[in-house]
Amino acid sequence: MDLLTKLNPDQQKVVLTTQGPVLVLAGAGSGKTRSVIYRTAYLITKLKINPWNILVVTFTNKAARELKNRLENALGISTHSLWVGTFHSVCTRILRYENQYLPFNSNFSIFDSDDQKAVFKKIYKRINIDIKEFPSAKIRHIISRQKSSLILPKDFFGFNERNFYSETVFKIYEYYQNFLIKNNALDFDDLLLYTAILLHDNEDIRKKYEQKFKYVMIDEYQDTNYAQFKIVNLIAKNHQNLCVVGDDDQAIYSWRGADIRNILNFERDYKKVIKIKLERNYRSPQSILDLANDIIKFNKKRHAKKLWTKISSDEKPILIKLENENEEAEFVAEEIIKLKSQNTSLSECVVLYRTNAQSRVFENAFIRKKVKYQIVGGVNFFQRKEIKDIIAYLRILVNPQDSESLLRIINFPPRGIGKKTVSGILDFAAADNLTVFEALSKIEKSGLTSGSVIKIKTFTEKIMKWKTDSEKLPITKLIKRIVKEIDLINYYEYCNDPKNIAREENIREFIAAAEEFAENYEEETGEQPFLTDYLQNISLQTDLDTIDENEEAVKLMTMHNAKGLEFEHVFVVGLEDGLLPHSKSIEDNRELEEERRLFYVAVTRAQKTVHLCYARTRRTFDTIIHTLPSRFIVEIQDKYLDSVDYSFFNFHKMKRSVKKPQKPVIMDNEKYFKIGQKIAHHKFGNGIILNIEGKGKDAKLTISFANGKLKKIIGSFVKTL
């Protein structure tokens, strides 16, 4: 098979350039995976390089499997002795082989994040660390960064200023590392750390792998950290037969420790680098690529490149302004329903947002309209841990016999009721044939220590107080009171870990959801809802068992999770300052550039169409705020977008006029209604038509009213203005 016939000239150059350092700047959708696969095949079949002398490092296990499968199935090349895998899998393999030089044996365990949490809990208890002053997640993050920088405890103060805080971090780090070694265990950072140290400190081992891996290829090089850079450099710096493939415009993982400087400085780190740009895109039409190029050009820290394609399209990306986040979700749902009616698979549609908390309104809209969806890289909003914790509090107030919910929150947030105490409570309940809640109310008879009894009585009194409150307080006030009295927001704010920041945002979103439910319920019934009404509403929304996972579904995901994926139709939502760019990134130029790269990644997922959406107002916590369009969409030139304003109150003039007015759905001679037309209704007041189903006066109209509500009404019941 002629390996070059299926490649364009730039891809061919990647395959044929086998000697010396090669930097492949592979733009989105440019066929970099194909280039890596064919380069590997070329080395084996044409240059007769032994497979075991080639190292190919991929970013994910899925990518490694794909590379192996395509080599074997399409090209008939055995990959049994080829080293292909992620950095972590390759390093694990090396460490198991070379354990005689390391402080652990070949049967070491690998601790995941949950294991780490459990270990840290023991350490804090053992050495008496105040978790409020030294939040566990924050300390784990600091230690992870130390390891990524190849700093062991013994080297800690060579790189960190000595003060009370750093001395405590050092103490925890030292204790943690000793604990791992005593337990013959490594965490994920250790896999990289010990491999880099082994290659650096042991010349024989370094030469062994330098001679073994005569050809090294690294995919997604822009996502490597310092430890990964060092491992690659130690293996390849002498023979220099290193090919790195990546795109600095898609570097979006600095919060994981990735360092964009690795790809930006590659030409400084190696001699006589051959740079190859893959700029031809095989995924998107030129109209989308023009938009993407215009977005990313404002970044300064990048290799200049410009995506192009032979795919043409008359459709430009569309920028849509909506009144609020609910109308945004309604709009997206309606557009996807239209696409489905045109024989588009739901699985070819994706909704991309900056934070997981934004998924809630889209889940609600899709459930109402019976559009199947799947959250990728996350869980259903109401099934997330922090949300289920609050729901557990609420369920106890309605049904004290719900022991599962009670045990879930009896020591969350931590209130000193430990496992031993819980075990004593369960034994007492079983012996006296009581429910867990009944056992709590009679805890003096349990035989537990006086300290445990006091803590349990304090907790039980709070539950009883909230139960009384639930009978007279509106739902939102009740939830806010519980959240405040258990200090839940502060509990998450104590930690700078990204997961806990997201959980804090989800708590606020949950309160916003309760407020919205109460408003809608009162409008429809004229009464305030009971807590049982809200819990029933939640139960219906979380019961997704009827959705077959094997069937097609719209994908909902964060922009971070979309990297490496592609869809025919992409809806990028929440394009407002504070969401994208995120409020925590606006003041830092490096972080701002990464937020812009995130936007670029989102847009370049699209194969056919892109809809960019933002809202004029958005509910945050239980307050409605006026928003500003993302600075990233303000930067875009008018010629690359068609713009439509669907917001009822046009307080902020659009930067762009409507390029392509929406065509009315009605096709007969008598066009009673048009999209965008203003109407009046005797009950709901003035509104604007967003969609039309049917013809003439009897058409079904989707109308956005001045009060922010969306209604479907037969045309004969409205008057045109």
XYZ file of C-alpha atoms in Angstrom:
721
model
C 0.000 0.000 0.000
C 1.283 3.459 -0.916
C 0.945 5.268 2.392
C 1.188 8.727 0.882
C -1.683 8.633 -1.613
C -4.322 9.369 1.054
C -2.459 12.355 2.507
C -2.203 16.008 1.514
C 1.273 17.521 0.884
C 1.698 18.801 4.458
C 0.620 15.475 5.954
C 3.036 13.712 3.608
C 5.815 15.934 4.903
C 4.981 14.861 8.467
C 5.258 11.201 7.441
C 8.479 11.589 5.457
C 10.357 13.810 7.935
C 11.672 11.110 10.232
C 15.076 12.405 11.333
C 15.601 15.153 13.875
C 13.104 17.212 15.877
C 9.787 17.913 14.156
C 7.116 20.333 15.365
C 3.734 19.637 13.793
C 1.291 22.485 14.375
C -1.962 20.685 13.669
C -4.988 22.957 13.459
C -8.440 21.761 14.476
C -9.808 19.105 12.130
C -6.596 18.929 10.117
C -6.111 15.162 10.253
C -3.320 14.987 12.810
C -4.351 11.505 13.997
C -4.098 10.205 10.437
C -0.655 11.815 10.126
C 0.602 10.158 13.340
C -0.788 6.765 12.291
C 0.724 6.905 8.807
C 4.046 8.175 10.141
C 4.189 5.164 12.474
C 3.292 2.850 9.600
C 5.940 4.444 7.386
C 8.648 3.927 10.014
C 7.744 0.243 10.336
C 6.995 -0.722 6.719
C 9.304 1.531 4.709
C 12.223 2.285 7.032
C 12.040 -1.177 8.654
C 12.199 0.250 12.191
C 11.341 -2.366 14.805
C 7.980 -1.551 16.453
C 9.573 -1.855 19.905
C 11.925 1.008 18.996
C 9.009 3.414 18.560
C 7.230 5.263 21.362
C 3.885 6.936 20.626
C 2.308 8.895 23.475
C -1.350 9.883 23.194
C -3.473 12.097 25.419
C -6.192 9.545 26.176
C -6.499 5.766 26.345
C -9.242 6.002 23.745
C -6.848 7.685 21.307
C -4.257 4.986 21.968
C -6.795 2.251 21.213
C -7.890 4.039 18.044
C -4.298 4.358 16.824
C -3.609 0.675 17.446
C -6.859 -0.439 15.817
C -6.273 1.623 12.691
C -2.703 0.384 12.350
C -3.834 -3.222 12.680
C -7.143 -3.175 10.799
C -6.472 -0.666 8.026
C -2.745 -1.149 7.501
C -2.223 -4.721 8.691
C 0.579 -3.797 11.100
C 0.950 -5.708 14.373
C 1.094 -3.374 17.375
C 1.894 -6.033 19.962
C 5.420 -4.757 20.610
C 4.718 -1.096 19.826
C 4.739 1.207 22.847
C 1.522 3.213 22.489
C -0.338 4.818 25.366
C -0.823 7.799 27.622
C 2.013 9.260 29.652
C 0.611 7.598 32.769
C 0.339 4.145 31.184
C 3.826 4.355 29.661
C 5.332 5.539 32.957
C 3.569 2.808 34.921
C 5.094 0.248 32.583
C 8.592 1.694 33.036
C 8.277 1.901 36.829
C 7.140 -1.717 37.114
C 10.151 -2.810 35.055
C 12.676 -0.689 36.959
C 11.329 -0.904 40.519
C 14.651 -2.153 41.907
C 15.861 1.456 41.715
C 12.804 2.866 43.436
C 11.369 2.979 46.998
C 8.516 0.594 46.133
C 8.107 -2.797 44.461
C 6.511 -3.719 41.150
C 3.122 -4.511 42.705
C 2.480 -0.921 43.746
C -1.086 0.325 43.938
C -2.236 3.445 42.126
C -4.358 5.750 44.285
C -7.094 7.729 42.586
C -8.550 11.003 43.866
C -10.996 9.272 46.229
C -8.145 7.275 47.735
C -6.196 10.511 48.173
C -9.094 12.145 49.975
C -9.339 9.236 52.399
C -5.583 9.335 53.072
C -5.610 13.082 53.678
C -8.474 12.700 56.110
C -6.364 10.273 58.152
C -3.309 12.526 57.940
C -5.213 15.593 59.118
C -6.527 13.649 62.069
C -3.137 12.131 62.874
C -1.132 15.383 62.867
C -3.992 17.634 64.023
C -4.412 19.924 60.985
C -7.221 22.502 60.919
C -9.118 21.774 57.691
C -10.591 25.288 57.580
C -7.164 26.861 57.630
C -5.654 24.206 55.338
C -8.484 22.938 53.082
C -7.654 19.413 51.996
C -8.476 19.915 48.309
C -6.344 23.046 48.119
C -3.384 21.313 49.760
C -3.752 18.322 47.422
C -3.695 20.751 44.502
C -0.530 22.433 45.827
C 1.174 19.067 46.309
C 0.145 17.996 42.813
C 1.790 21.126 41.399
C 4.953 20.398 43.410
C 5.107 16.899 41.955
C 4.444 18.161 38.416
C 7.428 20.467 38.935
C 9.501 17.462 40.136
C 9.792 18.801 43.681
C 9.914 16.100 46.367
C 9.495 16.940 50.078
C 13.265 16.923 50.579
C 13.585 19.685 47.936
C 10.509 21.633 49.062
C 12.194 24.639 50.676
C 14.644 24.972 47.818
C 11.715 26.169 45.722
C 9.267 27.546 48.305
C 9.544 30.386 50.789
C 9.668 29.244 54.405
C 6.769 30.499 56.536
C 4.081 29.068 58.797
C 1.783 28.129 55.907
C 4.482 26.518 53.754
C 5.907 24.621 56.726
C 2.479 23.095 57.366
C 2.065 22.215 53.671
C 5.528 20.630 53.759
C 4.578 18.637 56.849
C 1.446 17.298 55.164
C 3.323 16.588 51.915
C 6.102 14.715 53.748
C 3.617 12.698 55.798
C 1.540 11.938 52.699
C 4.528 10.771 50.673
C 5.769 8.570 53.501
C 2.277 7.118 53.836
C 2.246 6.215 50.121
C 5.636 4.552 50.293
C 4.682 2.577 53.423
C 1.572 1.396 51.594
C 3.482 0.624 48.392
C 1.291 3.079 46.537
C 1.632 5.894 44.013
C -0.815 8.576 42.994
C -1.139 9.733 39.371
C 1.394 12.527 39.812
C 3.902 10.054 41.264
C 3.849 8.011 38.050
C 5.310 10.973 36.191
C 7.455 12.230 39.074
C 9.314 8.970 39.734
C 9.803 8.241 36.021
C 11.372 11.655 35.470
C 13.574 11.294 38.562
C 14.591 7.768 37.540
C 15.622 8.885 34.035
C 17.420 11.946 35.411
C 19.295 10.298 38.275
C 20.155 6.926 36.760
C 22.348 7.240 33.673
C 22.151 3.525 32.819
C 18.357 3.572 32.833
C 18.280 6.780 30.798
C 20.579 5.286 28.145
C 18.507 2.109 28.105
C 15.315 3.960 27.150
C 17.119 6.452 24.947
C 18.444 3.530 22.877
C 15.169 1.632 23.070
C 12.967 4.493 21.889
C 14.833 5.604 18.777
C 11.740 7.373 17.473
C 9.398 9.274 19.777
C 6.046 10.839 18.869
C 3.993 12.889 21.323
C 0.383 13.852 20.555
C -1.388 16.863 22.113
C 1.965 18.313 23.120
C 0.346 21.598 24.150
C -1.282 19.736 27.069
C 1.946 18.449 28.643
C 3.227 19.617 32.027
C 6.827 20.087 33.162
C 7.252 16.482 34.364
C 6.054 15.163 30.998
C 8.314 17.595 29.156
C 11.271 16.356 31.222
C 10.527 12.677 30.553
C 10.389 13.286 26.797
C 13.484 15.463 26.854
C 15.537 12.925 28.805
C 14.651 10.156 26.352
C 15.032 12.119 23.105
C 17.515 14.928 23.703
C 20.527 12.984 22.375
C 19.143 11.322 19.245
C 16.660 14.216 18.683
C 14.304 11.967 16.690
C 11.289 13.538 18.318
C 8.049 14.500 16.606
C 5.571 16.477 18.693
C 2.077 17.163 17.400
C -0.211 19.780 18.881
C -2.013 23.074 18.579
C -1.271 25.940 20.931
C -4.645 27.410 19.930
C -6.313 24.457 21.685
C -4.347 24.612 24.953
C -7.182 24.711 27.509
C -5.965 22.625 30.464
C -3.653 24.883 32.479
C -5.826 24.191 35.543
C -4.632 20.575 35.277
C -1.010 21.729 35.212
C -0.515 21.798 31.421
C 2.092 24.346 30.307
C 1.602 25.953 26.896
C 5.253 27.027 26.961
C 6.265 23.450 26.105
C 4.933 23.831 22.564
C 5.686 27.544 22.230
C 9.360 27.013 23.184
C 9.952 23.754 21.303
C 12.219 25.477 18.776
C 14.364 26.740 21.662
C 14.560 23.365 23.389
C 15.774 21.442 20.304
C 18.197 22.149 17.476
C 17.308 22.623 13.799
C 13.615 22.001 14.304
C 11.540 21.346 11.205
C 8.172 23.038 11.619
C 5.191 21.754 9.660
C 1.775 23.390 9.729
C -1.376 21.394 9.084
C -3.827 24.169 8.217
C -6.210 22.407 5.854
C -9.371 21.530 7.754
C -11.470 18.487 6.809
C -14.305 19.121 9.263
C -15.910 22.533 8.809
C -16.994 24.842 5.992
C -14.924 27.962 5.321
C -17.561 30.222 6.909
C -16.973 28.543 10.299
C -13.208 28.578 9.869
C -13.288 32.301 9.044
C -15.058 32.858 12.344
C -12.571 30.654 14.229
C -9.580 32.401 12.670
C -11.058 35.770 13.591
C -11.585 34.670 17.206
C -8.095 33.325 17.859
C -6.092 36.031 16.095
C -6.366 38.240 19.200
C -4.189 35.835 21.218
C -0.544 36.869 21.368
C 0.988 33.666 22.786
C 0.613 31.420 19.717
C 2.172 30.134 16.535
C 0.502 31.939 13.639
C -1.675 29.662 11.527
C -4.827 30.038 9.457
C -7.317 27.254 8.912
C -8.723 26.754 5.411
C -10.829 24.156 3.639
C -12.329 23.183 0.309
C -15.712 22.725 1.989
C -18.038 25.594 1.145
C -21.313 26.733 2.672
C -23.701 29.625 2.115
C -24.634 29.610 5.816
C -22.726 31.858 8.148
C -22.548 31.200 11.893
C -25.457 32.920 13.657
C -25.275 35.115 16.753
C -28.526 35.105 18.742
C -29.422 37.506 21.529
C -32.158 36.248 23.871
C -33.997 37.683 26.826
C -32.807 35.247 29.522
C -31.362 31.793 30.088
C -34.780 30.128 29.844
C -35.464 31.613 26.423
C -31.951 30.600 25.440
C -32.777 26.997 26.347
C -36.183 27.192 24.627
C -34.586 28.575 21.467
C -31.947 25.852 21.343
C -34.536 23.129 21.972
C -36.790 24.447 19.189
C -33.883 24.686 16.738
C -32.875 21.107 17.490
C -36.472 19.953 17.020
C -36.415 21.643 13.598
C -33.158 19.905 12.718
C -34.643 16.575 13.747
C -37.654 17.219 11.499
C -35.151 17.672 8.656
C -33.757 14.168 9.323
C -30.795 15.303 11.410
C -29.781 12.804 14.086
C -30.030 14.189 17.612
C -26.583 12.758 18.295
C -25.180 15.243 15.760
C -26.312 18.187 17.901
C -24.345 19.468 20.882
C -24.884 22.239 23.432
C -21.626 23.647 24.805
C -21.413 25.773 27.957
C -18.640 27.088 30.198
C -19.818 25.689 33.554
C -21.759 22.561 34.490
C -24.324 24.649 36.378
C -25.618 25.990 33.047
C -26.975 22.578 32.050
C -30.026 22.810 34.315
C -32.225 25.033 32.133
C -31.404 22.956 29.037
C -32.286 19.744 30.849
C -35.619 21.276 31.834
C -36.342 22.467 28.287
C -35.453 19.122 26.702
C -37.507 17.181 29.237
C -40.557 19.403 28.616
C -40.249 19.054 24.862
C -39.458 15.330 25.028
C -36.053 15.745 23.395
C -33.653 13.027 24.484
C -30.346 14.293 25.805
C -27.175 12.998 27.392
C -24.792 14.873 29.659
C -21.227 14.063 28.623
C -18.509 14.234 31.249
C -20.952 14.990 34.014
C -24.167 13.875 35.604
C -27.716 15.082 35.524
C -27.932 18.378 37.445
C -30.209 16.992 40.142
C -28.033 13.878 40.528
C -24.834 15.759 41.314
C -23.495 15.084 44.782
C -23.890 18.599 46.154
C -27.470 18.804 44.847
C -28.401 15.367 46.161
C -27.034 16.411 49.562
C -29.449 19.356 49.743
C -32.310 17.240 48.407
C -31.572 14.732 51.188
C -32.080 17.496 53.769
C -35.410 18.383 52.148
C -36.611 14.781 51.938
C -35.974 14.253 55.655
C -38.246 17.182 56.427
C -41.047 15.549 54.433
C -40.341 11.916 55.277
C -38.287 11.296 58.472
C -38.421 7.535 57.788
C -36.113 8.032 54.798
C -33.030 6.589 56.513
C -30.883 6.702 53.344
C -31.246 10.468 53.097
C -30.650 10.856 56.828
C -27.417 8.861 56.792
C -26.253 10.816 53.756
C -26.338 14.124 55.612
C -25.881 13.166 59.259
C -22.235 14.206 59.042
C -22.312 16.492 56.004
C -21.009 19.101 56.236
C -18.763 17.594 58.929
C -20.231 18.009 62.408
C -18.233 15.462 64.359
C -20.597 12.493 63.983
C -18.113 9.903 62.764
C -18.390 6.363 61.470
C -18.089 4.841 64.930
C -20.926 7.000 66.222
C -23.070 6.218 63.161
C -22.388 2.519 63.695
C -23.543 2.907 67.326
C -26.732 4.677 66.179
C -27.518 1.868 63.718
C -26.909 -0.788 66.382
C -29.208 1.043 68.810
C -31.939 1.418 66.161
C -31.742 -2.264 65.232
C -31.799 -3.447 68.855
C -34.893 -1.392 69.744
C -36.572 -1.837 66.330
C -36.506 1.905 65.627
C -36.041 3.918 62.468
C -32.802 5.889 62.367
C -34.670 9.131 63.023
C -36.527 7.585 65.986
C -33.194 6.402 67.333
C -31.841 9.953 67.112
C -34.763 11.285 69.101
C -34.014 8.741 71.893
C -30.240 8.946 71.635
C -29.740 9.365 75.431
C -30.638 5.684 75.819
C -28.143 4.512 73.200
C -25.096 4.164 75.461
C -23.009 6.480 73.284
C -20.592 8.941 74.880
C -21.952 12.241 76.175
C -20.004 14.135 73.486
C -21.615 12.092 70.724
C -25.044 12.475 72.285
C -24.684 16.288 72.390
C -23.665 16.454 68.717
C -26.528 14.189 67.673
C -29.076 16.151 69.718
C -27.845 19.415 68.157
C -28.284 17.908 64.683
C -31.739 16.482 65.516
C -32.936 19.818 66.911
C -31.908 21.525 63.665
C -33.869 18.969 61.640
C -36.975 19.490 63.785
C -36.638 23.270 63.516
C -36.330 23.088 59.705
C -39.304 20.736 59.606
C -41.385 23.419 61.394
C -39.980 26.068 59.043
C -40.945 23.971 56.011
C -44.606 24.257 56.963
C -44.631 28.059 56.818
C -41.671 29.298 54.750
C -41.633 29.583 50.940
C -39.423 26.902 49.356
C -36.610 29.247 48.330
C -36.349 30.828 51.770
C -36.323 27.400 53.389
C -33.485 26.172 51.161
C -31.495 29.375 51.677
C -31.952 29.052 55.454
C -30.695 25.464 55.466
C -27.742 26.294 53.210
C -26.856 29.239 55.451
C -27.230 27.393 58.754
C -25.103 24.440 57.674
C -22.589 26.970 56.232
C -22.502 25.094 52.932
C -21.329 27.940 50.680
C -18.414 28.711 52.995
C -17.624 25.007 53.207
C -16.998 24.964 49.452
C -15.426 28.419 49.299
C -12.704 27.361 51.738
C -11.235 25.297 48.924
C -9.818 26.595 45.636
C -10.181 23.219 43.968
C -12.047 23.680 40.624
C -14.521 20.930 41.548
C -15.579 22.711 44.725
C -15.846 26.035 42.909
C -18.226 24.305 40.492
C -20.171 22.819 43.414
C -20.625 26.248 44.925
C -21.983 27.470 41.566
C -24.331 24.473 41.415
C -25.705 25.262 44.895
C -26.558 28.773 43.738
C -28.104 27.359 40.564
C -30.229 24.983 42.653
C -31.659 27.917 44.604
C -32.357 29.700 41.319
C -34.187 26.585 40.098
C -36.340 26.507 43.238
C -37.208 30.191 42.832
C -38.170 29.621 39.217
C -40.309 26.597 40.087
C -42.136 28.561 42.786
C -42.831 31.457 40.410
C -44.190 29.172 37.697
C -46.249 27.151 40.174
C -47.828 30.256 41.680
C -48.630 31.691 38.235
C -50.313 28.463 37.151
C -52.220 27.666 40.378
C -52.447 30.986 42.197
C -50.944 29.300 45.272
C -47.490 28.829 46.732
C -46.156 25.273 46.316
C -45.576 22.914 49.212
C -42.198 21.280 49.690
C -43.759 17.983 48.577
C -44.689 19.611 45.252
C -41.093 20.649 44.632
C -39.650 17.263 45.582
C -42.133 15.559 43.256
C -41.060 17.916 40.462
C -37.414 17.038 41.077
C -38.151 13.318 41.151
C -39.810 13.488 37.750
C -36.842 15.336 36.309
C -34.231 12.940 37.672
C -36.075 9.798 36.625
C -34.418 9.330 33.238
C -34.659 5.548 33.177
C -36.995 5.734 30.166
C -34.163 7.120 28.062
C -32.287 4.366 26.282
C -28.578 5.160 26.372
C -28.093 3.368 23.065
C -30.546 5.654 21.288
C -29.604 8.963 19.765
C -29.597 11.989 22.069
C -28.512 15.610 22.086
C -25.185 15.975 23.854
C -24.781 18.512 26.676
C -21.238 19.231 27.840
C -18.746 21.826 28.934
C -16.438 23.298 26.328
C -13.523 21.567 28.057
C -15.147 18.172 27.518
C -15.778 18.884 23.834
C -12.105 18.877 22.882
C -11.346 16.174 20.327
C -15.019 15.732 19.387
C -17.034 16.921 16.393
C -20.729 17.449 15.640
C -22.756 18.612 12.674
C -24.565 21.308 14.634
C -23.007 23.198 17.546
C -24.831 25.524 19.938
C -22.435 27.591 22.060
C -24.453 29.165 24.885
C -23.951 31.618 27.735
C -21.621 33.889 25.756
C -21.574 36.638 28.342
C -18.765 38.287 30.261
C -18.494 36.468 33.569
C -19.339 33.107 32.015
C -17.024 33.224 28.986
C -14.577 34.567 29.798
C -15.203 33.296 33.311
C -15.238 35.963 36.012
C -12.202 34.363 37.683
C -10.114 34.737 34.487
C -10.894 38.268 33.327
C -8.105 40.040 35.239
C -5.279 37.723 34.132
C -4.060 38.006 30.519
C -2.800 34.414 30.407
C -6.079 33.065 31.710
C -8.022 35.360 29.392
C -6.157 33.950 26.396
C -6.998 30.436 27.570
C -10.677 31.390 27.806
C -10.473 32.656 24.211
C -8.875 29.356 23.167
C -11.780 27.593 24.868
C -14.201 29.570 22.682
C -12.111 28.680 19.627
C -12.254 24.977 20.534
C -16.047 25.168 20.893
C -16.552 26.772 17.472
C -14.206 24.369 15.676
C -16.232 21.330 16.783
C -18.837 22.157 14.110
C -19.175 20.346 10.797
C -22.146 22.275 9.386
C -23.599 25.034 11.549
C -22.744 27.144 14.599
C -25.217 29.048 16.752
C -23.716 31.468 19.278
C -26.187 32.430 22.018
C -26.193 34.967 24.830
C -28.850 36.345 27.156
C -29.703 39.930 28.088
C -30.453 38.861 31.661
C -29.553 35.806 33.695
C -30.664 34.554 37.085
C -27.709 34.233 39.455
C -28.430 32.753 42.866
C -31.948 34.172 43.379
C -31.290 37.513 41.666
C -31.815 38.483 38.036
C -28.836 40.424 36.682
C -28.288 42.322 33.438
C -25.419 40.849 31.449
C -22.991 42.068 28.808
C -22.124 40.132 25.661
C -18.829 38.280 25.877
C -15.904 40.458 24.850
C -14.953 37.616 22.522
C -18.064 38.046 20.355
C -17.684 41.833 20.433
C -14.223 41.355 18.884
C -15.542 39.418 15.879
C -15.882 41.280 12.590
C -19.441 41.805 11.353
C -18.852 39.994 8.069
C -18.334 36.625 9.750
C -21.713 36.456 11.529
C -25.409 36.767 10.880
C -27.051 38.317 13.933
C -30.598 38.011 15.266
C -32.066 39.764 18.323
C -34.789 37.670 19.970
C -34.820 39.607 23.244
C -38.053 41.466 23.924
C -36.488 44.513 25.574
C -33.725 45.796 23.336
C -31.979 48.021 25.905
C -28.549 47.347 24.458
C -28.200 48.056 20.741
C -26.646 45.176 18.849
C -23.209 45.784 17.478
C -24.416 44.108 14.319
C -27.586 44.589 12.334
C -29.530 41.572 11.168
C -27.717 40.296 8.108
C -30.296 37.744 7.040
C -33.835 38.438 8.258
C -35.558 35.263 9.361
C -37.872 34.023 6.626
C -41.481 33.563 7.733
C -42.681 30.002 7.960
C -46.027 30.824 6.281
C -45.770 30.210 2.562
C -49.300 30.959 1.259
C -50.425 34.294 -0.176
C -52.100 35.489 3.002
C -49.272 35.829 5.510
C -51.036 36.706 8.719
C -47.956 36.329 10.940
C -44.196 36.619 10.671
C -41.340 35.719 13.006
C -40.307 38.851 14.885
C -43.790 40.399 14.612
C -45.160 42.166 17.721
C -48.572 41.084 19.059
C -50.903 41.668 22.001
C -52.831 39.148 24.098
C -55.735 40.056 26.403
C -54.232 38.114 29.338
C -50.465 38.023 28.830
C -49.940 41.479 27.342
C -47.517 42.415 24.561
C -45.121 39.923 23.020
C -43.037 38.973 20.015
C -43.433 35.919 17.747
C -40.471 33.510 17.863
C -41.885 30.587 15.856
C -44.897 29.694 13.683
C -46.464 26.269 13.161
C -49.151 26.059 10.490
C -50.726 28.724 8.255
C -53.142 31.605 8.418
C -54.987 32.850 11.480
C -55.109 29.376 13.010
C -51.315 28.952 13.115
C -49.804 27.988 16.461
C -47.508 30.803 17.579
C -44.588 30.589 20.007
C -44.578 33.998 21.703
C -42.146 35.630 24.105
C -44.076 38.020 26.364
C -42.811 41.131 28.136
C -42.904 39.336 31.498
C -40.264 36.904 30.236
C -42.667 33.992 29.768
C -42.834 31.810 26.672
C -46.292 30.647 25.503
C -47.794 28.754 22.560
C -51.073 30.371 21.436
C -53.376 29.993 18.415
C -53.114 33.051 16.160
C -56.816 33.898 16.293
C -56.447 34.753 19.996
C -53.901 37.544 19.482
C -53.875 40.957 17.821
C -51.026 42.279 15.697
C -49.429 45.600 16.658
